[in-house]
Amino acid sequence: MSATPPPNSPEAAALRAVPERIVAAWAAQDADGFAEVFTEDATLILPGDIYLTSRQAIRAFMTQAFAGPFKGTRVTGEPVSVRPLAADVAVLVTQGGVLAPGDTEVTAERAIRATWVLARQGSDWRIASYQNTPIAA
């Protein structure tokens, strides 16, 4: 196992930037931008028996979600831990959730903790697997 990168290192910043890209794509309600943060064969697991196994499936799901239940919402997620597993693989844990229109803070019923498995592809870090769990659960 690799050591945890120093918090201010370029490596730690690159890993923490992955959820920032998701937050930005969600704020823009951009399903294409959201999906591009994932690897082609990524896994996305969400509450409600949502299990997606490709970038294409993630894009299609988010296109529908941004037109329906996630329309006008934002998402937030702050890193709780960053842990490289190998030179090109890391695990990131975040805490955050979905912000409904007008919300400034995540409500208890929308608060989640998430695990992100990140893989370096070229010079970019992408999400190979993502799963979140409601904190109130």
Tab-separated table of C-alpha atoms in Angstrom:
chain	number	residue	atom	x	y	z
A	1	MET	CA	0.000	0.000	0.000
A	2	SER	CA	1.117	3.526	-0.709
A	3	ALA	CA	1.323	6.146	1.994
A	4	THR	CA	-1.333	8.824	2.294
A	5	PRO	CA	-0.165	11.836	0.282
A	6	PRO	CA	0.565	15.007	2.249
A	7	PRO	CA	-2.625	17.140	2.311
A	8	ASN	CA	-1.109	19.968	0.252
A	9	SER	CA	0.645	17.734	-2.276
A	10	PRO	CA	-0.250	17.824	-5.990
A	11	GLU	CA	-1.317	14.158	-5.730
A	12	ALA	CA	-3.785	14.840	-2.893
A	13	ALA	CA	-5.120	17.876	-4.759
A	14	ALA	CA	-5.663	15.798	-7.909
A	15	LEU	CA	-7.578	13.154	-5.946
A	16	ARG	CA	-9.710	15.745	-4.124
A	17	ALA	CA	-10.475	17.392	-7.493
A	18	VAL	CA	-12.507	14.368	-8.619
A	19	PRO	CA	-15.513	15.102	-6.388
A	20	GLU	CA	-15.173	18.785	-7.300
A	21	ARG	CA	-15.682	17.797	-10.958
A	22	ILE	CA	-18.827	15.869	-9.990
A	23	VAL	CA	-20.130	18.831	-7.964
A	24	ALA	CA	-19.530	21.177	-10.932
A	25	ALA	CA	-21.198	18.861	-13.466
A	26	TRP	CA	-24.182	18.386	-11.160
A	27	ALA	CA	-24.512	22.163	-10.606
A	28	ALA	CA	-24.629	22.571	-14.398
A	29	GLN	CA	-27.101	19.645	-14.635
A	30	ASP	CA	-24.629	18.238	-17.194
A	31	ALA	CA	-25.075	14.465	-17.545
A	32	ASP	CA	-22.286	14.256	-20.147
A	33	GLY	CA	-19.830	16.122	-17.905
A	34	PHE	CA	-20.896	13.988	-14.942
A	35	ALA	CA	-20.392	10.721	-16.841
A	36	GLU	CA	-16.997	11.790	-18.193
A	37	VAL	CA	-15.565	11.691	-14.660
A	38	PHE	CA	-16.130	7.899	-14.663
A	39	THR	CA	-14.131	5.163	-16.389
A	40	GLU	CA	-15.823	3.459	-19.359
A	41	ASP	CA	-16.561	0.362	-17.244
A	42	ALA	CA	-17.363	2.184	-13.990
A	43	THR	CA	-19.799	0.977	-11.354
A	44	LEU	CA	-22.279	3.353	-9.689
A	45	ILE	CA	-24.349	2.053	-6.773
A	46	LEU	CA	-26.982	4.260	-5.142
A	47	PRO	CA	-29.795	3.696	-2.650
A	48	GLY	CA	-33.035	2.510	-4.208
A	49	ASP	CA	-31.455	-0.507	-5.924
A	50	ILE	CA	-29.586	1.566	-8.514
A	51	TYR	CA	-26.695	-0.448	-9.931
A	52	LEU	CA	-25.082	0.896	-13.102
A	53	THR	CA	-22.081	-0.707	-14.796
A	54	SER	CA	-20.825	1.627	-17.507
A	55	ARG	CA	-20.201	5.277	-18.309
A	56	GLN	CA	-22.975	5.040	-20.907
A	57	ALA	CA	-25.487	3.743	-18.327
A	58	ILE	CA	-24.416	6.451	-15.863
A	59	ARG	CA	-24.896	9.130	-18.545
A	60	ALA	CA	-28.379	7.813	-19.412
A	61	PHE	CA	-29.395	7.617	-15.747
A	62	MET	CA	-28.184	11.151	-14.975
A	63	THR	CA	-29.853	12.545	-18.111
A	64	GLN	CA	-33.177	11.231	-16.806
A	65	ALA	CA	-32.414	12.229	-13.204
A	66	PHE	CA	-31.556	15.833	-14.138
A	67	ALA	CA	-34.826	16.046	-16.086
A	68	GLY	CA	-36.763	14.492	-13.187
A	69	PRO	CA	-36.001	14.000	-9.492
A	70	PHE	CA	-32.649	15.855	-9.492
A	71	LYS	CA	-33.841	18.807	-11.584
A	72	GLY	CA	-32.635	22.033	-9.995
A	73	THR	CA	-30.710	20.258	-7.233
A	74	ARG	CA	-27.046	20.558	-6.361
A	75	VAL	CA	-24.724	18.120	-4.653
A	76	THR	CA	-21.922	18.589	-2.183
A	77	GLY	CA	-19.212	16.278	-0.919
A	78	GLU	CA	-16.168	16.979	1.190
A	79	PRO	CA	-13.305	14.486	1.423
A	80	VAL	CA	-13.077	12.714	4.775
A	81	SER	CA	-10.113	10.558	3.794
A	82	VAL	CA	-7.854	9.976	0.804
A	83	ARG	CA	-5.853	6.767	0.648
A	84	PRO	CA	-3.766	5.595	-2.309
A	85	LEU	CA	-3.768	1.821	-2.715
A	86	ALA	CA	-1.236	1.662	-5.552
A	87	ALA	CA	0.409	4.087	-7.963
A	88	ASP	CA	-2.761	4.391	-10.066
A	89	VAL	CA	-5.534	3.460	-7.618
A	90	ALA	CA	-6.904	5.322	-4.593
A	91	VAL	CA	-9.889	5.256	-2.250
A	92	LEU	CA	-11.600	8.489	-1.347
A	93	VAL	CA	-14.339	8.827	1.269
A	94	THR	CA	-16.583	11.889	1.216
A	95	GLN	CA	-19.458	13.208	3.265
A	96	GLY	CA	-22.150	15.397	1.763
A	97	GLY	CA	-25.459	14.998	0.016
A	98	VAL	CA	-28.045	16.484	-2.306
A	99	LEU	CA	-29.152	20.078	-1.856
A	100	ALA	CA	-32.737	20.756	-2.890
A	101	PRO	CA	-33.434	24.101	-4.571
A	102	GLY	CA	-33.065	26.827	-1.946
A	103	ASP	CA	-31.129	24.643	0.528
A	104	THR	CA	-27.837	25.979	1.853
A	105	GLU	CA	-27.030	22.889	3.940
A	106	VAL	CA	-27.645	19.187	3.458
A	107	THR	CA	-30.641	18.023	5.473
A	108	ALA	CA	-30.303	14.960	7.711
A	109	GLU	CA	-32.465	12.847	5.392
A	110	ARG	CA	-30.250	13.698	2.393
A	111	ALA	CA	-26.858	13.357	4.119
A	112	ILE	CA	-24.632	10.619	2.720
A	113	ARG	CA	-21.180	9.147	3.117
A	114	ALA	CA	-19.635	7.835	-0.094
A	115	THR	CA	-16.750	5.618	-1.127
A	116	TRP	CA	-14.995	6.377	-4.398
A	117	VAL	CA	-12.475	4.014	-5.991
A	118	LEU	CA	-10.360	6.183	-8.267
A	119	ALA	CA	-8.139	5.010	-11.113
A	120	ARG	CA	-5.546	7.082	-12.911
A	121	GLN	CA	-6.038	7.060	-16.671
A	122	GLY	CA	-3.235	8.962	-18.342
A	123	SER	CA	-2.894	12.166	-16.359
A	124	ASP	CA	-6.526	12.138	-15.130
A	125	TRP	CA	-8.116	10.482	-12.135
A	126	ARG	CA	-11.504	8.907	-12.898
A	127	ILE	CA	-14.084	7.087	-10.826
A	128	ALA	CA	-13.910	3.318	-11.286
A	129	SER	CA	-16.522	2.633	-8.615
A	130	TYR	CA	-18.782	4.798	-6.467
A	131	GLN	CA	-21.261	3.894	-3.748
A	132	ASN	CA	-23.047	6.044	-1.211
A	133	THR	CA	-25.018	5.307	1.912
A	134	PRO	CA	-27.445	7.578	3.745
A	135	ILE	CA	-25.943	8.592	7.089
A	136	ALA	CA	-29.353	8.423	8.760
A	137	ALA	CA	-29.715	4.795	7.656
